[in-house]
Short mmCIF file of C-alpha atoms in Angstrom, two decimals:
data_model
loop_
_atom_site.label_atom_id
_atom_site.label_comp_id
_atom_site.label_asym_id
_atom_site.label_seq_id
_atom_site.Cartn_x
_atom_site.Cartn_y
_atom_site.Cartn_z
CA MET P 273 11.01 57.23 50.75
CA GLU P 274 10.95 60.34 49.54
CA THR P 275 12.57 62.93 51.30
CA THR P 276 9.75 65.49 50.69
CA ARG P 277 6.28 65.52 52.92
CA VAL P 278 4.13 62.80 52.46
CA ALA P 279 0.92 60.81 54.65
CA TRP P 280 2.66 57.94 56.73
CA HIS P 281 0.99 55.21 57.89
CA TRP P 282 2.80 53.65 60.36
CA THR P 283 3.16 49.99 60.30
CA ARG P 284 3.74 47.68 62.45
CA THR P 285 7.18 47.56 61.90
CA ASP P 286 7.21 51.57 63.17
CA TRP P 287 5.08 50.64 65.88
CA PHE P 288 7.98 48.44 67.31
CA ILE P 289 10.81 50.65 66.31
CA PHE P 290 8.85 53.27 68.12
CA ALA P 291 8.77 50.82 70.98
CA LEU P 292 12.31 50.08 70.83
CA ARG P 293 13.81 53.39 70.30
CA SER P 294 11.41 55.00 73.47
CA SER P 295 13.02 51.92 75.41
CA TRP P 296 16.78 52.82 74.55
CA TYR P 297 16.05 56.20 75.68
CA GLY P 298 14.19 55.44 78.60
CA THR P 299 17.02 52.73 79.99
CA GLY P 300 19.60 55.44 79.13
CA LEU P 301 17.90 58.03 81.62
CA ILE P 302 17.51 55.33 84.32
CA TYR P 303 20.66 54.00 83.78
CA TYR P 304 22.43 57.49 84.57
CA TYR P 305 20.41 58.68 86.63
CA VAL P 306 21.21 55.67 89.13
CA GLU P 307 25.09 56.11 87.77
CA GLN P 308 25.96 59.63 87.52
CA GLU P 309 29.62 59.16 88.54
CA GLN P 310 30.16 57.68 84.88
CA LEU P 311 29.01 60.88 84.15
CA GLY P 312 32.00 62.87 84.87
CA GLN P 313 31.60 66.75 84.93
CA LEU P 314 28.56 66.20 82.63
CA SER P 315 25.68 67.16 84.65
CA TYR P 316 22.85 64.59 84.69
CA GLN P 317 20.43 67.68 84.49
CA THR P 318 22.38 69.05 80.91
CA PHE P 319 22.49 64.99 79.91
CA PHE P 320 18.61 64.36 80.97
CA LEU P 321 18.30 67.92 78.19
CA PHE P 322 20.00 66.97 75.34
CA THR P 323 18.59 62.89 75.86
CA SER P 324 15.04 64.40 75.60
CA LEU P 325 15.94 67.08 72.21
CA GLY P 326 17.67 63.46 70.96
CA PHE P 327 14.05 61.67 71.36
CA PHE P 328 11.04 64.11 70.81
CA LEU P 329 12.54 66.30 68.02
CA PRO P 330 12.94 64.09 65.30
CA LEU P 331 9.31 62.93 66.46
CA PHE P 332 8.25 66.28 64.57
CA PHE P 333 9.35 64.86 61.13
CA TRP P 334 8.74 61.46 61.67
CA ARG P 335 4.94 60.24 63.42
CA PRO P 336 1.50 58.61 62.58
CA HIS P 337 0.51 60.46 59.12
CA TYR P 338 3.38 62.51 58.82
CA PHE P 339 6.98 62.12 57.40
CA HIS P 340 9.73 64.05 56.33
CA VAL P 341 13.44 61.93 55.56
CA LYS P 342 15.59 64.78 55.06
CA HIS P 343 14.62 66.70 58.26
CA TYR P 344 14.55 63.77 60.28
CA LEU P 345 17.64 62.86 59.50
CA LEU P 346 19.21 66.67 59.61
CA THR P 347 17.53 66.99 63.14
CA GLU P 348 19.31 63.23 64.54
CA LEU P 349 22.48 65.01 62.85
CA VAL P 350 22.51 68.22 64.76
CA VAL P 351 21.22 67.35 68.09
CA THR P 352 23.62 63.49 68.23
CA GLY P 353 26.10 65.15 66.24
CA ALA P 354 26.24 68.09 69.11
CA PHE P 355 25.80 66.13 71.87
CA SER P 356 29.11 63.73 70.72
CA ILE P 357 31.17 66.41 70.70
CA LEU P 358 30.50 68.10 73.79
CA VAL P 359 30.72 64.79 75.50
CA ASN P 360 33.58 63.73 73.43
CA ASN P 361 35.65 66.22 72.49
CA ILE P 362 34.68 69.36 74.89
CA LEU P 363 34.01 67.53 78.33
CA GLY P 364 35.78 64.18 77.54
CA VAL P 365 33.58 62.28 79.35
CA TYR P 366 33.42 58.62 78.02
CA LEU P 367 30.26 57.29 77.66
CA SER P 368 30.58 54.52 75.13
CA THR P 369 28.57 54.14 72.08
CA SER P 370 24.98 54.63 74.24
CA VAL P 371 24.91 58.34 72.81
CA ILE P 372 25.17 57.59 68.91
CA LEU P 373 23.45 53.51 68.45
CA MET P 374 19.93 53.88 69.23
CA PRO P 375 20.43 57.08 66.12
CA MET P 376 22.67 54.96 64.04
CA LEU P 377 19.70 52.86 64.04
CA MET P 378 16.98 55.14 63.03
CA VAL P 379 19.59 56.24 60.27
CA GLY P 380 19.99 52.61 58.59
CA TYR P 381 15.88 52.42 59.04
CA MET P 382 15.62 56.11 57.45
CA MET P 383 17.87 56.20 54.58
CA THR P 384 16.60 56.96 51.10
CA ARG P 385 18.82 56.43 47.90
CA ASP P 386 19.15 60.21 47.50
CA THR P 387 20.04 61.15 51.33
CA SER P 388 22.74 57.97 51.60
CA LYS P 389 25.16 60.60 49.32
CA TRP P 390 25.76 62.48 52.74
CA THR P 391 24.18 60.23 55.77
CA ILE P 392 26.26 57.58 55.35
CA PRO P 393 30.15 59.54 55.61
CA LEU P 394 28.00 61.90 58.09
CA PHE P 395 27.29 59.41 60.06
CA LEU P 396 29.40 56.20 59.97
CA ILE P 397 32.50 58.18 59.26
CA ALA P 398 32.31 62.00 60.60
CA ILE P 399 30.79 61.37 64.16
CA PRO P 400 32.29 57.73 64.44
CA LEU P 401 35.60 59.17 64.06
CA ASN P 402 34.89 62.76 67.02
CA ARG P 403 35.45 59.90 69.14
CA ILE P 404 38.98 58.51 68.56
CA TRP P 405 40.76 61.32 69.35
CA THR P 406 39.53 61.32 73.06
CA MET P 407 40.22 57.20 73.44
CA ASP P 408 43.39 55.35 74.47
CA HIS P 409 42.95 52.20 72.64
CA SER P 410 42.44 51.88 68.72
CA PHE P 411 41.35 48.21 69.55
CA THR P 412 38.40 49.91 71.52
CA PHE P 413 37.50 52.05 69.46
CA PHE P 414 37.79 49.19 66.62
CA ILE P 415 35.01 46.95 68.69
CA GLN P 416 32.27 50.18 68.89
CA TYR P 417 33.05 51.12 65.43
CA ILE P 418 31.79 46.91 64.51
CA ASP P 419 28.66 47.74 67.09
CA ILE P 420 27.70 51.28 65.21
CA LEU P 421 27.95 49.12 62.09
CA LEU P 422 25.59 46.14 63.87
CA PHE P 423 22.87 49.05 64.82
CA PHE P 424 22.70 51.21 61.33
CA SER P 425 22.64 47.37 59.62
CA ILE P 426 19.90 45.88 61.94
CA GLY P 427 18.07 49.80 60.32
CA ILE P 428 18.54 49.21 57.36
CA GLY P 429 17.16 45.68 57.82
CA PHE P 430 14.15 47.37 58.98
CA ASN P 431 14.36 49.84 56.15
CA ARG P 432 13.00 46.78 54.11
CA ILE P 433 11.31 44.91 55.89
CA THR P 434 9.31 48.58 55.82
CA ALA P 435 9.59 48.92 52.06
CA SER P 436 8.37 44.94 51.58
CA GLN P 437 4.93 45.71 53.40
CA LYS P 438 4.86 48.82 51.85
CA ARG P 439 5.12 47.25 48.21
CA PHE P 440 2.71 44.56 49.06
CA LYS P 441 -0.32 46.63 50.33
CA GLN P 442 0.60 48.69 47.08
CA LEU P 443 0.35 45.12 44.78
CA LEU P 444 -2.43 44.22 46.94
CA ALA P 445 -4.33 47.87 46.26
CA ALA P 446 -3.83 47.42 42.73
CA ASN P 447 -4.87 44.25 42.42
CA ALA P 448 -8.59 44.77 44.31
CA GLN P 449 -8.88 47.83 41.58
CA GLN P 450 -7.76 44.97 39.01
CA LEU P 451 -10.63 42.85 40.12
CA ASN P 452 -13.02 45.74 40.05
CA GLU P 453 -12.16 47.07 37.16
CA ILE P 454 -12.76 42.89 36.01
CA GLU P 455 -15.80 42.77 37.51
CA GLN P 456 -17.38 45.92 36.15
CA GLN P 457 -15.72 44.21 32.56
CA ASN P 458 -17.53 41.32 32.83
CA LYS P 459 -20.64 43.09 33.67
CA VAL P 460 -20.56 45.26 30.42
CA LEU P 461 -19.05 41.77 28.54
CA GLN P 462 -22.44 40.35 30.04
CA HIS P 463 -24.65 42.72 29.25
CA TYR P 464 -23.16 42.81 25.72
CA ALA P 465 -23.49 39.23 25.94
CA ASN P 466 -27.00 39.57 26.53
CA GLU P 467 -27.84 42.24 24.24
CA ILE P 468 -25.72 40.28 21.40
CA GLU P 469 -28.23 37.01 21.91
CA ARG P 470 -31.26 39.05 21.84
CA LEU P 471 -30.13 41.07 18.35
CA ALA P 472 -28.92 37.01 16.99
CA LEU P 473 -32.13 35.61 18.39
CA THR P 474 -34.04 38.83 16.12
CA GLU P 475 -31.93 37.95 13.33
CA GLU P 476 -32.72 34.68 13.19
CA ARG P 477 -36.80 34.88 13.63
CA ASN P 478 -36.23 38.08 10.98
CA ARG P 479 -33.99 35.23 8.49
CA MET P 480 -36.77 32.09 9.49
CA ALA P 481 -39.45 35.12 7.73
CA ARG P 482 -37.71 35.73 5.39
CA ASP P 483 -36.66 31.68 4.02
CA LEU P 484 -40.99 31.23 4.76
CA HIS P 485 -42.05 34.19 2.45
CA ASP P 486 -39.34 33.17 0.04
CA THR P 487 -40.58 29.46 0.22
CA ILE P 488 -44.03 29.83 0.13
CA GLY P 489 -44.16 32.95 -1.96
CA HIS P 490 -42.10 30.91 -4.49
CA HIS P 491 -44.81 27.33 -4.04
CA PHE P 492 -47.72 28.64 -3.45
CA THR P 493 -47.28 30.92 -6.92
CA SER P 494 -46.68 27.76 -8.31
CA VAL P 495 -49.86 25.62 -7.57
CA ALA P 496 -52.17 29.31 -7.76
CA ILE P 497 -51.06 29.46 -11.81
CA GLY P 498 -51.25 25.89 -12.33
CA LEU P 499 -54.99 25.37 -10.51
CA ASP P 500 -56.17 28.16 -12.76
CA ALA P 501 -54.82 26.39 -15.38
CA ALA P 502 -56.30 23.14 -13.96
CA ILE P 503 -59.41 25.61 -14.11
CA PHE P 504 -59.78 25.61 -17.63
CA MET P 505 -58.54 21.88 -18.56
CA ILE P 506 -61.21 19.90 -16.42
CA ASP P 507 -63.66 20.42 -18.78
CA ARG P 508 -61.87 20.01 -21.90
CA GLN P 509 -58.76 17.49 -21.04
CA PRO P 510 -59.91 16.45 -18.04
CA GLU P 511 -56.97 13.15 -17.90
CA LEU P 512 -55.10 16.36 -18.69
CA ALA P 513 -56.04 17.76 -15.32
CA LYS P 514 -55.91 15.30 -13.39
CA GLU P 515 -52.13 15.07 -14.07
CA LYS P 516 -51.57 18.55 -13.97
CA LEU P 517 -53.72 18.39 -10.42
CA ALA P 518 -51.08 15.41 -9.31
CA THR P 519 -48.46 17.61 -9.98
CA LEU P 520 -49.37 20.17 -8.44
CA SER P 521 -49.73 18.56 -5.43
CA GLU P 522 -46.57 17.07 -4.95
CA VAL P 523 -45.25 20.85 -5.87
CA ALA P 524 -47.22 21.84 -2.53
CA ARG P 525 -46.27 18.73 -1.00
CA THR P 526 -42.59 19.81 -1.76
CA GLY P 527 -43.51 23.42 -0.25
CA LEU P 528 -45.18 22.16 3.10
CA SER P 529 -41.24 19.90 3.55
CA GLU P 530 -39.29 22.86 3.03
CA ILE P 531 -41.31 25.08 5.15
CA ARG P 532 -40.98 22.16 7.75
CA ARG P 533 -37.44 22.14 7.00
CA THR P 534 -37.15 25.88 7.56
CA ILE P 535 -38.64 25.96 10.85
CA HIS P 536 -36.67 22.91 11.93
CA GLN P 537 -33.36 25.02 10.56
CA ILE P 538 -32.41 21.60 8.83
CA ALA P 539 -30.54 22.74 5.41
CA PRO P 540 -31.99 21.60 2.02
CA ALA P 541 -31.87 18.50 1.03
CA ASP P 542 -29.45 18.78 -1.81
CA GLU P 543 -26.90 21.42 0.36
CA GLU P 544 -24.25 19.26 -1.36
CA SER P 545 -24.75 19.46 -4.97
CA LEU P 546 -23.11 22.23 -7.43
CA LEU P 547 -24.76 25.48 -7.70
CA THR P 548 -25.69 24.93 -11.07
CA LYS P 549 -27.30 22.15 -10.51
CA GLN P 550 -29.81 24.03 -7.49
CA LEU P 551 -30.98 26.52 -9.26
CA GLU P 552 -31.18 24.72 -12.33
CA LYS P 553 -33.57 22.48 -10.78
CA LEU P 554 -35.80 25.34 -9.27
CA THR P 555 -36.50 27.27 -12.99
CA LEU P 556 -37.27 23.65 -14.34
CA ASP P 557 -39.97 23.10 -11.71
CA PHE P 558 -40.90 26.54 -11.72
CA SER P 559 -40.84 26.19 -15.88
CA THR P 560 -42.96 22.59 -15.45
CA HIS P 561 -45.39 23.81 -12.89
CA THR P 562 -46.27 27.26 -14.47
CA GLU P 563 -45.91 26.63 -18.10
CA THR P 564 -43.28 29.08 -18.54
CA PRO P 565 -40.51 29.15 -21.11
CA ILE P 566 -36.92 29.63 -18.83
CA ASP P 567 -34.07 29.50 -20.54
CA TYR P 568 -31.19 28.81 -18.11
CA GLU P 569 -27.47 29.29 -19.10
CA TRP P 570 -24.46 29.48 -17.15
CA SER P 571 -20.43 30.83 -17.90
CA GLY P 572 -16.89 30.49 -16.39
CA THR P 573 -15.18 27.87 -14.68
CA GLU P 574 -17.42 26.42 -12.30
CA TYR P 575 -16.13 26.33 -8.58
CA GLU P 576 -17.80 24.86 -4.70
CA ALA P 577 -19.68 27.95 -3.68
CA PRO P 578 -20.07 27.75 0.63
CA PRO P 579 -23.22 26.89 1.70
CA HIS P 580 -24.62 30.40 2.53
CA ILE P 581 -24.25 31.67 -1.06
CA LYS P 582 -25.70 28.58 -2.28
CA HIS P 583 -29.01 29.61 0.33
CA VAL P 584 -29.36 33.18 -1.06
CA PHE P 585 -28.88 32.87 -4.29
CA GLN P 586 -31.67 29.94 -4.37
CA ARG P 587 -33.61 32.66 -2.39
CA TYR P 588 -32.82 35.03 -4.90
CA LEU P 589 -34.12 32.94 -7.84
CA GLN P 590 -37.45 31.32 -5.94
CA GLU P 591 -38.35 35.21 -5.68
CA CYS P 592 -37.46 36.84 -8.66
CA LEU P 593 -39.19 33.74 -10.72
CA THR P 594 -42.23 34.40 -7.83
CA ASN P 595 -42.44 37.79 -8.92
CA ALA P 596 -42.03 37.22 -12.42
CA LYS P 597 -44.35 35.35 -12.91
CA ARG P 598 -47.31 36.79 -10.02
CA HIS P 599 -46.67 40.50 -10.99
CA GLY P 600 -45.08 41.27 -14.26
CA GLU P 601 -47.82 38.28 -15.58
CA ALA P 602 -44.35 37.10 -17.52
CA THR P 603 -44.49 34.98 -20.64
CA TYR P 604 -40.44 35.11 -20.55
CA ILE P 605 -37.68 34.87 -18.26
CA ARG P 606 -34.08 33.98 -18.63
CA VAL P 607 -31.66 33.23 -15.50
CA SER P 608 -27.74 33.43 -15.89
CA LEU P 609 -25.24 32.17 -13.81
CA HIS P 610 -21.61 33.82 -13.94
CA PHE P 611 -18.67 32.57 -11.87
CA GLN P 612 -15.26 34.92 -11.80
CA PRO P 613 -12.84 34.35 -9.90
CA ASP P 614 -13.56 36.93 -7.81
CA HIS P 615 -17.22 36.98 -7.38
CA LEU P 616 -20.42 34.94 -8.23
CA SER P 617 -23.13 36.70 -10.30
CA LEU P 618 -26.98 35.68 -11.07
CA SER P 619 -29.27 37.77 -13.41
CA ILE P 620 -32.84 36.67 -14.49
CA TYR P 621 -34.92 38.62 -16.74
CA ASN P 622 -38.39 38.68 -17.75
CA ASN P 623 -40.47 40.26 -20.21
CA GLY P 624 -43.12 41.06 -18.49
CA LYS P 625 -44.37 44.57 -16.51
CA ALA P 626 -42.73 47.07 -15.69
CA MET P 627 -42.49 47.44 -11.42
CA SER P 628 -44.49 50.04 -10.23
CA SER P 629 -42.46 51.72 -8.15
CA ALA P 630 -38.57 52.05 -7.84
CA THR P 631 -38.87 50.48 -4.99
CA PRO P 632 -38.22 46.95 -4.46
CA GLY P 633 -41.18 45.22 -3.08
CA PHE P 634 -41.18 42.91 0.87
CA GLY P 635 -39.57 39.97 -0.59
CA LEU P 636 -36.82 42.10 -3.05
CA SER P 637 -36.21 44.28 0.09
CA LYS P 638 -35.61 41.44 2.42
CA MET P 639 -32.80 39.78 -1.28
CA LYS P 640 -31.27 42.84 -0.87
CA GLN P 641 -30.62 43.11 3.27
CA ARG P 642 -29.28 40.20 2.44
CA LEU P 643 -27.00 40.62 0.13
CA GLN P 644 -25.39 43.68 1.56
CA GLU P 645 -25.25 41.59 4.92
CA ILE P 646 -22.80 39.70 3.16
CA GLY P 647 -21.44 42.01 1.24
CA GLY P 648 -23.47 41.91 -2.23
CA THR P 649 -24.25 43.57 -4.80
CA PHE P 650 -28.22 44.42 -6.41
CA GLU P 651 -29.87 46.35 -8.82
CA ILE P 652 -32.64 46.19 -10.90
CA LYS P 653 -33.43 47.70 -14.96
CA GLN P 654 -36.26 48.41 -16.30
CA GLU P 655 -35.62 48.39 -20.49
CA ASP P 656 -37.74 45.81 -22.23
CA GLY P 657 -38.63 43.76 -19.63
CA VAL P 658 -37.34 43.28 -16.36
CA THR P 659 -33.14 42.10 -15.40
CA ILE P 660 -32.53 42.13 -11.75
CA ARG P 661 -28.66 41.38 -11.17
CA CYS P 662 -27.19 39.98 -7.66
CA GLN P 663 -23.29 39.51 -7.27
CA ILE P 664 -21.38 38.40 -4.24
CA PRO P 665 -17.69 38.85 -4.07
CA ILE P 666 -15.61 35.17 -3.34
CA ARG P 667 -12.97 34.28 -1.36
CA ARG P 668 -12.27 31.06 -3.21
CA ASP P 669 -8.43 30.22 -0.34
CA SER P 670 -11.84 30.00 2.47
CA PHE P 671 -12.77 27.18 0.87
CA GLY P 672 -11.75 23.65 -2.25
CA SER P 673 -12.46 24.80 -5.44
CA ASN P 674 -14.08 22.61 -7.75
#
């Protein structure tokens, strides 16, 4: 509870205390109206006045929707203290503890840590002590003081109950707010999840498009060039042409199988083989099918590369070989693979025609994008032919070395 003005919504405890306080003052007025002789020199009108002031004045500072601790306690102190001094010290009327018990309970109920510094000395010491001089026996005062402490303790008990109720309501409100925030965050996360799923599907479609482009372009370039050669050979060397056609038929079947594997998300059958062997097979097959001399070399200490990097290098080599033959009309190609501790690089040189544009075509553009996605670099040099080089960083602590 604060000592300044605050909004105050009464709890059930507040209403119970109010009912108890009203009953106390009401029964006191009725009792002393019937037993007026116990008031001695104090007239019933004066008793009624002070009792009414003691009941109504504090309500200015403790009522529904308004609460001011310090003003309430000061009002109780002035009214109760003045009435106690009047009755006990001036008029010498013995009213037991009926005048101060309910105020003591209210003080215990309203007291805070800050106000306790002055309420305890004044209400528990100063006000009760002014009665001791008017009593014949100190034992009687001691018994009545026990009643004062009891009522004060009951008030403190109700104080703790109210504070616990407030903390509980605040906790419920905080939990409700957190639940609402969690629900809002869940909605945002669900939106992000849907967006990520959509982007993942788009990326997967793009990946499949690149794979299909690389696979189809590589194999059908081989088939197309081989068929051109077979056409010229069919009249002069029919047997050799038949062998060539049989080989091209096998190339077409292999390409179809790879297309099916791509569509069904099946990894290449040689995924577990070393990168050097995979690239060597690709160059050898392409050289055989297109009758193009290809030198293949690799340097450094070979280690096992992650599957996705193997896949990127395979598609990159297929695209470069296909472009060299289809667009550059190359008659010689050199493939160089280099193993470094922190990166892998692959260079493909061909003696074909230079590119007509500095901007790579669709296939190479997609390869460049794919390389950038995994942190790789891509460059093209056109001096005495065309050299296309890519480099991919390697973290060898993330996979086993060979």
